[in-house]
Amino acid sequence: MNDDSLLTLIINASLPVQLVMLLLLGASVFSWALMYVKRGYIRQSQAEAKTFEGRFWSGINLSDLFAQLSVRQDRRFGLEAIFENGFREFARARKAELDNSEVVRSAHRAMKVSMSREIELLETNLPFLATVGSVSPYVGLFGTVWGIMESFRALSGVQQATLAMVAPGISEALIATAMGLLAAIPAVVAYNKFTSEIDAMIVRYENFLEEFTGILQRQAQSPR
Amino acid sequence: MLAELLRHPRALLLSLALHVVVIGIMFINFHFADRPNLIKAGQVEQTVKAEVVEQQQLEAMQQQKQREAEKLREAERKKKEQEAKKLADKKKKEAEKKRKAEEKKKAELKRKKEAEDKRKVEAKRKADEKRKADEKRKAEEKRRTEEKRKAEEKRKAEEQRIAEEKRKAEEKRKAEEARIAEEKRKAEEERKAEEARIAEEKRKAEEQRRLAAEEQKRKEAELKAKLQAEETQRRLSSLQEAYKLAILQKVRRNWIRPPGSEKIPECWVRVIQGPGGIILDVTFSTCKGSTQTYRASIESAVYKAEPLPKPGDPSLFARELNFNFKPE
């Protein structure tokens, strides 16, 4: 223990402790990458919802808006997808000469389905962050307990035990807990932030869905 | 999860880089942190003390042993000395006898030696004379070579002096030349600096002129933009007026005066409209002194006016409309 750098501590650790450290490092790397991806997706969804709402409430004719959307080739997501599916279903049902209330109901159903798909897309992989946040402290703790066990067992054969003999082993073992906490804290923070943001997005989608259903209901009543 | 991450390799790389940086910083910090070595120092002191105590005891014991040994040795020495004295006396007498015989022999030898010495002195004297003559000759030779050497040295010194003088003159000339070149260079530099300064001033003036022109242009453009904005604003506001009026008129046309309403109150109506002028909601913000039927008549008038007229400019479309409804 002359060279007390962190690297030597890690290299001198026993194999199970090293495995635990590796596992935690991997979890941390993946959770950070996931945070980056997720944050990008949520930001994109928010921006899309904002622009689409702006366009929708700008007084544009609904069939014009639908035509503009269906011309575009890229995949639609968020409010655009909900609107497109709802309006397509509405037009189809009206063409089929269905009852007015039936027309609105089928459009509503289609929009609900597309909304739940959007929500699912927003929420994918969030459980991984939650798992990292809740489990990695325990994994780190396991590594520490194991390391301390080892260092005490090494002490059993010695006549005069000093603190200097156990200290490096315990210090070695504690690194595992530190790493577990280091992996868990950002994951928990990010998980909470993302869930609240996604909840806000869901409320936004639901509001739009209800309002749009109202508009469709009024349009259904007008003569064909 | 992995599939999504593999679709975004950039995210994975960024995350990895972040970890590498953080771990690197930690390593550096740990390396620089000084750790107190209190425990080790304490141990060393204890052992040293114990050793010192043992050493003192050991030394005392050794000293006592030494003293005893010395006493024993002293007694031994005295006895030996007495014996030695007796032996010495005996030896002295014998030696005296021997010495007398020896002296006789020596006198004989001396005589012989004296004769020999005389002969040797004679031989030495002759050799001396020869050596002296030799030395004289050698001294003469040495003196001559010395004189020659001195003359040579003088000549050489003279030559060196001349060379030195020449070199000095050369150096002086060179220094002079260098000085002149330096002066020339300085003058050149000054001239160049002056030129650069003038050019800089010119450039600055040019720049200033250019900036001023740009400023002027910018101001003009601003003014133009402002005028244009005002123009569009005016147009839009007039369009807005027309839009509001069109809505109000359409509502009024559809209004049927309810029976028994002599006193006509003023009502502020708030209408939420959807795309295409669809009515979504009608509420009354203030409608003092009105009856239920009166309000219902206004509401039905608004619904009958659906779809509401479109504004002249799409940007004027408002989701929420507030207007004061009063019959003519």
PDB file of C-alpha atoms in Angstrom, chain A residues 1-7 9-10 25 28-30 32-34 36-38 56-62 124-125 128 162 164 182 211 214-215 218-219, chain B residues 1-2 4-5 8 10-12 14-16 18-19 22-23 26-27 30-31 33 35 39-40 43 273-276 278-280 303 306 310 314 317 319:
ATOM      1  CA  MET A   1       0.000   0.000   0.000  1.00  0.00           C
ATOM      2  CA  ASN A   2       2.750   2.462  -0.769  1.00  0.00           C
ATOM      3  CA  ASP A   3       1.083   3.717  -3.893  1.00  0.00           C
ATOM      4  CA  ASP A   4      -2.413   4.561  -2.697  1.00  0.00           C
ATOM      5  CA  SER A   5      -3.954   5.592  -5.989  1.00  0.00           C
ATOM      6  CA  LEU A   6      -7.485   4.595  -6.850  1.00  0.00           C
ATOM      7  CA  LEU A   7      -6.266   2.431  -9.679  1.00  0.00           C
ATOM      8  CA  LEU A   9      -7.073  -0.090  -5.050  1.00  0.00           C
ATOM      9  CA  ILE A  10      -9.273  -1.365  -7.843  1.00  0.00           C
ATOM     10  CA  LEU A  25     -19.795   0.872 -14.461  1.00  0.00           C
ATOM     11  CA  SER A  28     -23.868   3.802 -15.349  1.00  0.00           C
ATOM     12  CA  VAL A  29     -22.691   4.035 -18.944  1.00  0.00           C
ATOM     13  CA  PHE A  30     -25.937   2.607 -20.301  1.00  0.00           C
ATOM     14  CA  TRP A  32     -26.345   7.911 -19.174  1.00  0.00           C
ATOM     15  CA  ALA A  33     -26.648   6.967 -22.831  1.00  0.00           C
ATOM     16  CA  LEU A  34     -30.331   6.208 -22.311  1.00  0.00           C
ATOM     17  CA  TYR A  36     -29.345  11.319 -23.530  1.00  0.00           C
ATOM     18  CA  VAL A  37     -31.574   9.492 -26.026  1.00  0.00           C
ATOM     19  CA  LYS A  38     -34.709   9.881 -23.916  1.00  0.00           C
ATOM     20  CA  PHE A  56     -54.189  23.577 -35.594  1.00  0.00           C
ATOM     21  CA  TRP A  57     -55.542  26.644 -33.834  1.00  0.00           C
ATOM     22  CA  SER A  58     -54.474  29.019 -36.554  1.00  0.00           C
ATOM     23  CA  GLY A  59     -57.905  28.663 -38.178  1.00  0.00           C
ATOM     24  CA  ILE A  60     -56.734  26.478 -41.017  1.00  0.00           C
ATOM     25  CA  ASN A  61     -59.358  24.245 -42.592  1.00  0.00           C
ATOM     26  CA  LEU A  62     -59.170  20.782 -41.078  1.00  0.00           C
ATOM     27  CA  THR A 124     -40.100   2.817 -23.404  1.00  0.00           C
ATOM     28  CA  ASN A 125     -36.905   2.042 -21.486  1.00  0.00           C
ATOM     29  CA  PHE A 128     -34.315   0.532 -17.002  1.00  0.00           C
ATOM     30  CA  THR A 162      -3.562  -3.402  13.635  1.00  0.00           C
ATOM     31  CA  ALA A 164      -3.329  -0.520   9.206  1.00  0.00           C
ATOM     32  CA  LEU A 182     -22.713   7.262  -8.411  1.00  0.00           C
ATOM     33  CA  GLU A 211     -61.152  19.201 -27.987  1.00  0.00           C
ATOM     34  CA  GLY A 214     -65.777  18.180 -29.854  1.00  0.00           C
ATOM     35  CA  ILE A 215     -64.906  19.802 -33.176  1.00  0.00           C
ATOM     36  CA  ARG A 218     -69.921  19.694 -34.464  1.00  0.00           C
ATOM     37  CA  GLN A 219     -68.780  18.948 -37.966  1.00  0.00           C
TER      38      GLN A 219
ATOM     39  CA  MET B   1     -33.094  -1.320 -24.612  1.00  0.00           C
ATOM     40  CA  LEU B   2     -29.876  -2.318 -26.334  1.00  0.00           C
ATOM     41  CA  GLU B   4     -32.539   1.536 -29.095  1.00  0.00           C
ATOM     42  CA  LEU B   5     -29.092   2.416 -27.777  1.00  0.00           C
ATOM     43  CA  HIS B   8     -27.999   6.022 -31.224  1.00  0.00           C
ATOM     44  CA  ARG B  10     -23.538   8.861 -30.482  1.00  0.00           C
ATOM     45  CA  ALA B  11     -25.317   8.736 -27.144  1.00  0.00           C
ATOM     46  CA  LEU B  12     -23.372   5.665 -26.113  1.00  0.00           C
ATOM     47  CA  LEU B  14     -20.901  10.492 -25.282  1.00  0.00           C
ATOM     48  CA  SER B  15     -21.765   8.577 -22.157  1.00  0.00           C
ATOM     49  CA  LEU B  16     -18.536   6.587 -22.368  1.00  0.00           C
ATOM     50  CA  LEU B  18     -18.189  11.315 -19.806  1.00  0.00           C
ATOM     51  CA  HIS B  19     -17.297   8.328 -17.657  1.00  0.00           C
ATOM     52  CA  VAL B  22     -14.903  11.584 -14.529  1.00  0.00           C
ATOM     53  CA  ILE B  23     -12.784   8.558 -13.666  1.00  0.00           C
ATOM     54  CA  MET B  26     -10.878  10.996  -9.703  1.00  0.00           C
ATOM     55  CA  PHE B  27      -7.567   9.242 -10.313  1.00  0.00           C
ATOM     56  CA  PHE B  30      -6.513  10.601  -5.391  1.00  0.00           C
ATOM     57  CA  HIS B  31      -2.925  10.715  -6.506  1.00  0.00           C
ATOM     58  CA  ALA B  33      -4.110  13.815  -1.943  1.00  0.00           C
ATOM     59  CA  ARG B  35      -2.344  10.835   3.329  1.00  0.00           C
ATOM     60  CA  ILE B  39      -0.027   4.858  12.440  1.00  0.00           C
ATOM     61  CA  LYS B  40       3.352   3.830  11.048  1.00  0.00           C
ATOM     62  CA  GLN B  43       4.959   1.989  15.765  1.00  0.00           C
ATOM     63  CA  GLN B 273     -64.071  28.770 -31.978  1.00  0.00           C
ATOM     64  CA  GLY B 274     -62.355  25.866 -33.627  1.00  0.00           C
ATOM     65  CA  PRO B 275     -60.726  25.493 -37.018  1.00  0.00           C
ATOM     66  CA  GLY B 276     -63.065  26.473 -39.829  1.00  0.00           C
ATOM     67  CA  ILE B 278     -66.817  25.976 -35.611  1.00  0.00           C
ATOM     68  CA  ILE B 279     -68.302  27.135 -32.322  1.00  0.00           C
ATOM     69  CA  LEU B 280     -66.969  25.165 -29.393  1.00  0.00           C
ATOM     70  CA  TYR B 303     -74.595  28.975 -32.826  1.00  0.00           C
ATOM     71  CA  GLU B 306     -71.737  29.002 -37.477  1.00  0.00           C
ATOM     72  CA  LYS B 310     -63.014  33.938 -41.946  1.00  0.00           C
ATOM     73  CA  PRO B 314     -55.069  33.838 -41.606  1.00  0.00           C
ATOM     74  CA  PHE B 317     -57.631  33.991 -36.561  1.00  0.00           C
ATOM     75  CA  ARG B 319     -59.336  30.965 -30.866  1.00  0.00           C
TER      76      ARG B 319
END
